[in-house]
Amino acid sequence: MTDRYAVLGNPIQHSKSPWLHARFAELTGQSIEYGRLLVPLTGFKTTLAAMRAAGMKGANVTVPFKFEAFDLCDSLTDRARSAGAVNTLRFLPGGGLAGDNTDGAGLLADLSRLTGSLVNRRLLMLGAGGAVAGVLEPLLEAGLSSLVLLNRTPEKACVLAQRLKERFASVHIEAGGFDHAPMPADIIVNGTSSGLTGEPIPLHPVWFEGVQLAYDMMYGAQPTVFMNQAAAFSVPVSDGLGMLVEQAAEAFLVWRGVRPPTASVLQAARDSFLKAI
Ligand code: ATR
């Protein structure tokens, strides 16, 4: 019988995960079915039980269920534990629920594609919400020499930084508000949700001196406000479409034991569904 998976969220109609996993299945010759499920806001646990009863193998989880998924898991990977959120679930044969988080690995893979190894690189991250907390551990594991977290609400960045300092004692980690004068960076990542409202972030020209890549974790048919702001400082910019593709490839690896090639899928995504957004 073909193994079945689905992405769970509310809303879910916009999700590109079924399209991505269909491409990965073709490229790897794996036979899977992958659907999307609109889950009622109070119905996440019930939906998981129904999926398990139907013999499904796993699920991706998106807004707003990543934290509830975390709470329901019987076992968690280190990266999921550190994120405090789960985006990839496996129904274990004995009845358990295993949780993982592939967002950080997805971001790491895309940053590496664009700008090479992260070993000894300095990263400035804007934002300190759930999306940022979810990706930092794999970036630090990859060998960053420094991480600066700046957030509109500085206290949130400081709390996050404090937690990370305990785990990554050899990395220079600092945090503050947007008025903080951070140490120089090689890579700047926008992990705020400001793009949703199109509000510009108060970016300071000095942050961009010597920067090799300004990356927005968001994407859309048009360059994001952050990308336009960063391009004005004459640094290379990228949206987060590659992160979307890579986090899905990582989930495919978790389930199927094979990591699909992503370059042609990213190109196809850019050529097809991005235009439809
Ligand atoms: P997500 O899951 O997208 O991370 P979140 O946990 O609500 O959502 O976090 C949103 C992040 O974007 C926060 O860092 C938020 O800053 P605050 O902590 O000060 O709220 C940041 N953010 C949202 N809108 C922003 C804006 N217009 N300018 C700057 N930062 C913004």
PDB file of N, CA, C and O in Angstrom, residues 202-249:
ATOM      1  N   PRO A 202      13.244  49.293  10.733  1.00  0.00           N
ATOM      2  CA  PRO A 202      14.266  50.351  10.800  1.00  0.00           C
ATOM      3  C   PRO A 202      15.671  49.766  10.673  1.00  0.00           C
ATOM      4  O   PRO A 202      16.307  49.447  11.671  1.00  0.00           O
ATOM      5  N   LEU A 203      16.142  49.584   9.443  1.00  0.00           N
ATOM      6  CA  LEU A 203      17.462  49.002   9.201  1.00  0.00           C
ATOM      7  C   LEU A 203      18.516  50.105   9.212  1.00  0.00           C
ATOM      8  O   LEU A 203      18.273  51.184   8.685  1.00  0.00           O
ATOM      9  N   HIS A 204      19.679  49.803   9.770  1.00  0.00           N
ATOM     10  CA  HIS A 204      20.735  50.810   9.828  1.00  0.00           C
ATOM     11  C   HIS A 204      21.826  50.486   8.819  1.00  0.00           C
ATOM     12  O   HIS A 204      22.302  49.353   8.767  1.00  0.00           O
ATOM     13  N   PRO A 205      22.239  51.486   8.033  1.00  0.00           N
ATOM     14  CA  PRO A 205      23.238  51.250   6.993  1.00  0.00           C
ATOM     15  C   PRO A 205      24.479  50.540   7.512  1.00  0.00           C
ATOM     16  O   PRO A 205      25.047  49.684   6.832  1.00  0.00           O
ATOM     17  N   VAL A 206      24.886  50.843   8.736  1.00  0.00           N
ATOM     18  CA  VAL A 206      26.131  50.274   9.265  1.00  0.00           C
ATOM     19  C   VAL A 206      26.041  48.740   9.389  1.00  0.00           C
ATOM     20  O   VAL A 206      27.037  48.037   9.249  1.00  0.00           O
ATOM     21  N   TRP A 207      24.829  48.210   9.626  1.00  0.00           N
ATOM     22  CA  TRP A 207      24.674  46.750   9.710  1.00  0.00           C
ATOM     23  C   TRP A 207      25.104  46.078   8.405  1.00  0.00           C
ATOM     24  O   TRP A 207      25.475  44.915   8.391  1.00  0.00           O
ATOM     25  N   PHE A 208      24.975  46.793   7.283  1.00  0.00           N
ATOM     26  CA  PHE A 208      25.149  46.164   5.972  1.00  0.00           C
ATOM     27  C   PHE A 208      26.564  46.280   5.416  1.00  0.00           C
ATOM     28  O   PHE A 208      26.852  45.722   4.369  1.00  0.00           O
ATOM     29  N   GLU A 209      27.438  46.965   6.161  1.00  0.00           N
ATOM     30  CA  GLU A 209      28.813  47.121   5.671  1.00  0.00           C
ATOM     31  C   GLU A 209      29.505  45.764   5.632  1.00  0.00           C
ATOM     32  O   GLU A 209      29.587  45.082   6.642  1.00  0.00           O
ATOM     33  N   GLY A 210      29.944  45.348   4.472  1.00  0.00           N
ATOM     34  CA  GLY A 210      30.649  44.063   4.331  1.00  0.00           C
ATOM     35  C   GLY A 210      29.750  42.846   4.304  1.00  0.00           C
ATOM     36  O   GLY A 210      30.236  41.712   4.271  1.00  0.00           O
ATOM     37  N   VAL A 211      28.449  43.046   4.310  1.00  0.00           N
ATOM     38  CA  VAL A 211      27.528  41.895   4.334  1.00  0.00           C
ATOM     39  C   VAL A 211      27.518  41.192   2.974  1.00  0.00           C
ATOM     40  O   VAL A 211      27.501  41.831   1.922  1.00  0.00           O
ATOM     41  N   GLN A 212      27.552  39.858   3.027  1.00  0.00           N
ATOM     42  CA  GLN A 212      27.604  39.083   1.778  1.00  0.00           C
ATOM     43  C   GLN A 212      26.235  38.599   1.327  1.00  0.00           C
ATOM     44  O   GLN A 212      26.047  38.213   0.178  1.00  0.00           O
ATOM     45  N   LEU A 213      25.277  38.583   2.247  1.00  0.00           N
ATOM     46  CA  LEU A 213      23.931  38.133   1.872  1.00  0.00           C
ATOM     47  C   LEU A 213      22.911  38.690   2.855  1.00  0.00           C
ATOM     48  O   LEU A 213      23.105  38.604   4.070  1.00  0.00           O
ATOM     49  N   ALA A 214      21.828  39.251   2.311  1.00  0.00           N
ATOM     50  CA  ALA A 214      20.674  39.649   3.138  1.00  0.00           C
ATOM     51  C   ALA A 214      19.515  38.752   2.717  1.00  0.00           C
ATOM     52  O   ALA A 214      19.106  38.758   1.550  1.00  0.00           O
ATOM     53  N   TYR A 215      19.013  37.986   3.670  1.00  0.00           N
ATOM     54  CA  TYR A 215      18.072  36.905   3.355  1.00  0.00           C
ATOM     55  C   TYR A 215      16.765  37.124   4.100  1.00  0.00           C
ATOM     56  O   TYR A 215      16.758  37.356   5.313  1.00  0.00           O
ATOM     57  N   ASP A 216      15.653  37.046   3.411  1.00  0.00           N
ATOM     58  CA  ASP A 216      14.340  37.152   4.058  1.00  0.00           C
ATOM     59  C   ASP A 216      13.731  35.760   4.154  1.00  0.00           C
ATOM     60  O   ASP A 216      13.632  35.048   3.140  1.00  0.00           O
ATOM     61  N   MET A 217      13.323  35.342   5.342  1.00  0.00           N
ATOM     62  CA  MET A 217      12.712  34.022   5.482  1.00  0.00           C
ATOM     63  C   MET A 217      11.335  33.963   4.818  1.00  0.00           C
ATOM     64  O   MET A 217      10.771  32.895   4.651  1.00  0.00           O
ATOM     65  N   MET A 218      10.802  35.121   4.448  1.00  0.00           N
ATOM     66  CA  MET A 218       9.512  35.147   3.741  1.00  0.00           C
ATOM     67  C   MET A 218       9.744  35.159   2.229  1.00  0.00           C
ATOM     68  O   MET A 218      10.862  35.418   1.762  1.00  0.00           O
ATOM     69  N   TYR A 219       8.700  34.919   1.490  1.00  0.00           N
ATOM     70  CA  TYR A 219       8.786  34.981   0.033  1.00  0.00           C
ATOM     71  C   TYR A 219       7.435  35.407  -0.516  1.00  0.00           C
ATOM     72  O   TYR A 219       6.417  35.351   0.180  1.00  0.00           O
ATOM     73  N   GLY A 220       7.452  35.821  -1.761  1.00  0.00           N
ATOM     74  CA  GLY A 220       6.203  36.211  -2.413  1.00  0.00           C
ATOM     75  C   GLY A 220       6.479  36.401  -3.894  1.00  0.00           C
ATOM     76  O   GLY A 220       7.621  36.252  -4.340  1.00  0.00           O
ATOM     77  N   ALA A 221       5.463  36.711  -4.632  1.00  0.00           N
ATOM     78  CA  ALA A 221       5.637  36.888  -6.076  1.00  0.00           C
ATOM     79  C   ALA A 221       6.568  38.068  -6.370  1.00  0.00           C
ATOM     80  O   ALA A 221       7.291  38.064  -7.362  1.00  0.00           O
ATOM     81  N   GLN A 222       6.559  39.051  -5.497  1.00  0.00           N
ATOM     82  CA  GLN A 222       7.428  40.219  -5.647  1.00  0.00           C
ATOM     83  C   GLN A 222       8.478  40.200  -4.535  1.00  0.00           C
ATOM     84  O   GLN A 222       8.257  39.592  -3.491  1.00  0.00           O
ATOM     85  N   PRO A 223       9.622  40.873  -4.745  1.00  0.00           N
ATOM     86  CA  PRO A 223      10.598  40.987  -3.651  1.00  0.00           C
ATOM     87  C   PRO A 223       9.924  41.578  -2.411  1.00  0.00           C
ATOM     88  O   PRO A 223       9.051  42.440  -2.522  1.00  0.00           O
ATOM     89  N   THR A 224      10.346  41.103  -1.242  1.00  0.00           N
ATOM     90  CA  THR A 224       9.738  41.587  -0.002  1.00  0.00           C
ATOM     91  C   THR A 224      10.245  43.009   0.300  1.00  0.00           C
ATOM     92  O   THR A 224      11.244  43.456  -0.272  1.00  0.00           O
ATOM     93  N   VAL A 225       9.566  43.661   1.226  1.00  0.00           N
ATOM     94  CA  VAL A 225       9.985  45.008   1.632  1.00  0.00           C
ATOM     95  C   VAL A 225      11.424  44.969   2.163  1.00  0.00           C
ATOM     96  O   VAL A 225      12.264  45.811   1.824  1.00  0.00           O
ATOM     97  N   PHE A 226      11.732  43.950   2.966  1.00  0.00           N
ATOM     98  CA  PHE A 226      13.096  43.823   3.509  1.00  0.00           C
ATOM     99  C   PHE A 226      14.109  43.681   2.371  1.00  0.00           C
ATOM    100  O   PHE A 226      15.190  44.290   2.398  1.00  0.00           O
ATOM    101  N   MET A 227      13.784  42.862   1.361  1.00  0.00           N
ATOM    102  CA  MET A 227      14.726  42.683   0.233  1.00  0.00           C
ATOM    103  C   MET A 227      14.970  44.014  -0.480  1.00  0.00           C
ATOM    104  O   MET A 227      16.113  44.334  -0.835  1.00  0.00           O
ATOM    105  N   ASN A 228      13.920  44.770  -0.666  1.00  0.00           N
ATOM    106  CA  ASN A 228      14.090  46.072  -1.324  1.00  0.00           C
ATOM    107  C   ASN A 228      14.917  47.015  -0.465  1.00  0.00           C
ATOM    108  O   ASN A 228      15.785  47.740  -0.959  1.00  0.00           O
ATOM    109  N   GLN A 229      14.654  46.977   0.849  1.00  0.00           N
ATOM    110  CA  GLN A 229      15.428  47.839   1.755  1.00  0.00           C
ATOM    111  C   GLN A 229      16.911  47.451   1.702  1.00  0.00           C
ATOM    112  O   GLN A 229      17.784  48.308   1.623  1.00  0.00           O
ATOM    113  N   ALA A 230      17.179  46.127   1.751  1.00  0.00           N
ATOM    114  CA  ALA A 230      18.568  45.654   1.784  1.00  0.00           C
ATOM    115  C   ALA A 230      19.268  45.931   0.457  1.00  0.00           C
ATOM    116  O   ALA A 230      20.450  46.301   0.431  1.00  0.00           O
ATOM    117  N   ALA A 231      18.543  45.768  -0.652  1.00  0.00           N
ATOM    118  CA  ALA A 231      19.145  45.994  -1.968  1.00  0.00           C
ATOM    119  C   ALA A 231      19.618  47.445  -2.100  1.00  0.00           C
ATOM    120  O   ALA A 231      20.597  47.728  -2.795  1.00  0.00           O
ATOM    121  N   ALA A 232      18.948  48.339  -1.407  1.00  0.00           N
ATOM    122  CA  ALA A 232      19.349  49.749  -1.451  1.00  0.00           C
ATOM    123  C   ALA A 232      20.730  49.948  -0.825  1.00  0.00           C
ATOM    124  O   ALA A 232      21.392  50.952  -1.077  1.00  0.00           O
ATOM    125  N   PHE A 233      21.184  48.978  -0.006  1.00  0.00           N
ATOM    126  CA  PHE A 233      22.537  49.050   0.558  1.00  0.00           C
ATOM    127  C   PHE A 233      23.540  48.289  -0.314  1.00  0.00           C
ATOM    128  O   PHE A 233      24.660  48.004   0.118  1.00  0.00           O
ATOM    129  N   SER A 234      23.097  47.892  -1.516  1.00  0.00           N
ATOM    130  CA  SER A 234      23.983  47.247  -2.504  1.00  0.00           C
ATOM    131  C   SER A 234      24.574  45.925  -2.013  1.00  0.00           C
ATOM    132  O   SER A 234      25.752  45.641  -2.254  1.00  0.00           O
ATOM    133  N   VAL A 235      23.760  45.111  -1.303  1.00  0.00           N
ATOM    134  CA  VAL A 235      24.229  43.773  -0.931  1.00  0.00           C
ATOM    135  C   VAL A 235      23.354  42.754  -1.660  1.00  0.00           C
ATOM    136  O   VAL A 235      22.202  43.046  -2.006  1.00  0.00           O
ATOM    137  N   PRO A 236      23.890  41.527  -1.912  1.00  0.00           N
ATOM    138  CA  PRO A 236      23.069  40.490  -2.534  1.00  0.00           C
ATOM    139  C   PRO A 236      21.884  40.128  -1.636  1.00  0.00           C
ATOM    140  O   PRO A 236      22.036  40.056  -0.411  1.00  0.00           O
ATOM    141  N   VAL A 237      20.702  39.905  -2.229  1.00  0.00           N
ATOM    142  CA  VAL A 237      19.507  39.603  -1.432  1.00  0.00           C
ATOM    143  C   VAL A 237      18.867  38.312  -1.926  1.00  0.00           C
ATOM    144  O   VAL A 237      19.065  37.914  -3.076  1.00  0.00           O
ATOM    145  N   SER A 238      18.115  37.671  -1.035  1.00  0.00           N
ATOM    146  CA  SER A 238      17.341  36.491  -1.432  1.00  0.00           C
ATOM    147  C   SER A 238      16.064  36.428  -0.622  1.00  0.00           C
ATOM    148  O   SER A 238      16.034  36.827   0.545  1.00  0.00           O
ATOM    149  N   ASP A 239      15.026  35.866  -1.232  1.00  0.00           N
ATOM    150  CA  ASP A 239      13.819  35.552  -0.460  1.00  0.00           C
ATOM    151  C   ASP A 239      13.957  34.158   0.157  1.00  0.00           C
ATOM    152  O   ASP A 239      14.987  33.501   0.007  1.00  0.00           O
ATOM    153  N   GLY A 240      12.918  33.685   0.835  1.00  0.00           N
ATOM    154  CA  GLY A 240      12.977  32.422   1.558  1.00  0.00           C
ATOM    155  C   GLY A 240      12.344  31.248   0.833  1.00  0.00           C
ATOM    156  O   GLY A 240      12.055  30.228   1.465  1.00  0.00           O
ATOM    157  N   LEU A 241      12.170  31.368  -0.483  1.00  0.00           N
ATOM    158  CA  LEU A 241      11.564  30.238  -1.200  1.00  0.00           C
ATOM    159  C   LEU A 241      12.441  28.987  -1.099  1.00  0.00           C
ATOM    160  O   LEU A 241      11.939  27.870  -0.949  1.00  0.00           O
ATOM    161  N   GLY A 242      13.744  29.185  -1.166  1.00  0.00           N
ATOM    162  CA  GLY A 242      14.660  28.045  -1.053  1.00  0.00           C
ATOM    163  C   GLY A 242      14.551  27.364   0.306  1.00  0.00           C
ATOM    164  O   GLY A 242      14.658  26.141   0.414  1.00  0.00           O
ATOM    165  N   MET A 243      14.312  28.157   1.345  1.00  0.00           N
ATOM    166  CA  MET A 243      14.128  27.567   2.680  1.00  0.00           C
ATOM    167  C   MET A 243      12.885  26.688   2.713  1.00  0.00           C
ATOM    168  O   MET A 243      12.886  25.601   3.296  1.00  0.00           O
ATOM    169  N   LEU A 244      11.819  27.172   2.058  1.00  0.00           N
ATOM    170  CA  LEU A 244      10.584  26.375   1.996  1.00  0.00           C
ATOM    171  C   LEU A 244      10.857  25.023   1.338  1.00  0.00           C
ATOM    172  O   LEU A 244      10.450  23.970   1.849  1.00  0.00           O
ATOM    173  N   VAL A 245      11.565  25.052   0.216  1.00  0.00           N
ATOM    174  CA  VAL A 245      11.856  23.814  -0.513  1.00  0.00           C
ATOM    175  C   VAL A 245      12.754  22.900   0.327  1.00  0.00           C
ATOM    176  O   VAL A 245      12.509  21.696   0.434  1.00  0.00           O
ATOM    177  N   GLU A 246      13.767  23.495   0.960  1.00  0.00           N
ATOM    178  CA  GLU A 246      14.736  22.690   1.704  1.00  0.00           C
ATOM    179  C   GLU A 246      14.139  22.087   2.981  1.00  0.00           C
ATOM    180  O   GLU A 246      14.467  20.966   3.349  1.00  0.00           O
ATOM    181  N   GLN A 247      13.258  22.840   3.667  1.00  0.00           N
ATOM    182  CA  GLN A 247      12.658  22.240   4.879  1.00  0.00           C
ATOM    183  C   GLN A 247      11.755  21.075   4.509  1.00  0.00           C
ATOM    184  O   GLN A 247      11.646  20.095   5.235  1.00  0.00           O
ATOM    185  N   ALA A 248      11.130  21.167   3.325  1.00  0.00           N
ATOM    186  CA  ALA A 248      10.293  20.057   2.861  1.00  0.00           C
ATOM    187  C   ALA A 248      11.164  18.859   2.481  1.00  0.00           C
ATOM    188  O   ALA A 248      10.825  17.707   2.791  1.00  0.00           O
ATOM    189  N   ALA A 249      12.298  19.124   1.824  1.00  0.00           N
ATOM    190  CA  ALA A 249      13.211  18.034   1.449  1.00  0.00           C
ATOM    191  C   ALA A 249      13.722  17.317   2.695  1.00  0.00           C
ATOM    192  O   ALA A 249      13.869  16.094   2.718  1.00  0.00           O
TER     193      ALA A 249
END
